[in-house]
């Protein structure tokens, strides 16, 4: 069974064929650490973790690289606005580095709460300035960059493919025209590779460079760090859909201009998480974080369950009603698992069960291998766990399998314990009286005794073989 995924570059679902036989290189644009990641950002990271886990499930070894943007990202994805890090430092009266480290640390606390695996490599922009300078120097030497009024720009006119990912013509890409136009640019779609003091004179983080003391533009870090850790060709590059028209176009332009060949084979983008009022965004005050969810009474696993009930290429709408539904479903699932653990502890998988289990795992995997169809995979889970004809040990093994990809924390759910009921002489007497009443078919008396037992906190369930089960009420 192959893995198929939708490639933004070709606008088609394609069979995944890695560059190396058994190894996958995957680069994901990471957080800009100027504030808390909101749950929309986290939808993208949950999905990226799922891609890596699905590929591992298939048997690939995955090298997953994620950057941390701690310098250079302006309030627009183009070159307009203020520096996000600087603005946050001023607002919170802290140093830029304190801001960066605090939000980075919280980001990883939140991803850990969601049981996302830490990427194989996490790399900070500020620790790769030398790599970025050398990348820009190369672009300049190759004639793709120009120096204008203190900044180094990428000349998009020299890269005819510019706009290939979003399917836009270079002339149509007027992101520079949305706000004030940077008059240093030759073309509206050109972008900054290196800033010097001509932009923000009060920039705190600055480094020496061949063009003067300054700091990198936002896009260059992803090209420089991905090349450093993954080499000159990458299998998969991920991000949210907002990155397609500017950031990823710019990454492609500068990487392919420097490398002289195609850079990424599969581009995979996650649709947005919205609220009923519209887009959820950090810069417009999207404040719903993992901590907010906890305050609202939702475990991070409930949010993960909620995100996986919609396909990554469809927008998802966040609401309390939807989260309440997810909470109920997730808790139900945990209850099932707890019961399987209790009942299956002394069962063994027989041959028929083993065959059935492999078939169920294959069915579940096939949904994920087909462009990560998580809603269908989740329906499959329910069809299995609710099936009374399947043994508990089979169902337990199946849920442990799904948990190796979804990481819902099911393997840590505890087995249900029998709640011991103390049979006092009074209860024993009532049970004996009820037995006699039933033998005499005196149903009124039997019901009367059942009520008396209920008052003592004991429920009685009659089983088919005249046995009874006592339940603690
Ligand atoms: P940022 O920290 O702003 O660079 O964003 C981190 C990641 O979250 C990027 O991959 C964005 O494309 C993605 N993203 C931003 N907003 C949303 C949203 N509302 N829903 C899903 N992903 C988002
Ligand atoms: Zn990036």
PDB file of C-alpha atoms in Angstrom, residues 56 68 98 108 144 162 183 196-197 207 224 243 251 260 268 310 324 327 370 388-389 439 449 472:
ATOM      1  CA  UNK A  56       6.544   6.085  10.180  1.00  0.00           C
ATOM      2  CA  UNK A  68      11.814  28.752  15.401  1.00  0.00           C
ATOM      3  CA  UNK A  98      13.332  36.872  27.023  1.00  0.00           C
ATOM      4  CA  UNK A 108       6.771  23.125  23.272  1.00  0.00           C
ATOM      5  CA  UNK A 144      19.620  37.141  -8.003  1.00  0.00           C
ATOM      6  CA  UNK A 162       8.024  33.090  -9.299  1.00  0.00           C
ATOM      7  CA  UNK A 183      10.344  52.274  -2.847  1.00  0.00           C
ATOM      8  CA  UNK A 196      20.469  47.005   7.677  1.00  0.00           C
ATOM      9  CA  UNK A 197      19.660  50.069   9.740  1.00  0.00           C
ATOM     10  CA  UNK A 207      24.910  41.064  13.226  1.00  0.00           C
ATOM     11  CA  UNK A 224      19.186  28.278   4.886  1.00  0.00           C
ATOM     12  CA  UNK A 243       2.098  30.733   3.701  1.00  0.00           C
ATOM     13  CA  UNK A 251      11.391  30.237  -0.109  1.00  0.00           C
ATOM     14  CA  UNK A 260      19.941  25.635  -9.537  1.00  0.00           C
ATOM     15  CA  UNK A 268       1.487  20.082   1.840  1.00  0.00           C
ATOM     16  CA  UNK A 310     -12.155  17.220   9.963  1.00  0.00           C
ATOM     17  CA  UNK A 324     -18.491  19.554  23.837  1.00  0.00           C
ATOM     18  CA  UNK A 327     -15.246  15.849  24.718  1.00  0.00           C
ATOM     19  CA  UNK A 370      -5.050   8.113   1.274  1.00  0.00           C
ATOM     20  CA  UNK A 388     -20.104  -6.505  20.345  1.00  0.00           C
ATOM     21  CA  UNK A 389     -19.137  -9.483  18.219  1.00  0.00           C
ATOM     22  CA  UNK A 439     -38.400 -18.308  42.660  1.00  0.00           C
ATOM     23  CA  UNK A 449     -36.640  -5.594  47.853  1.00  0.00           C
ATOM     24  CA  UNK A 472     -22.468   0.128  43.428  1.00  0.00           C
TER      25      UNK A 472
END
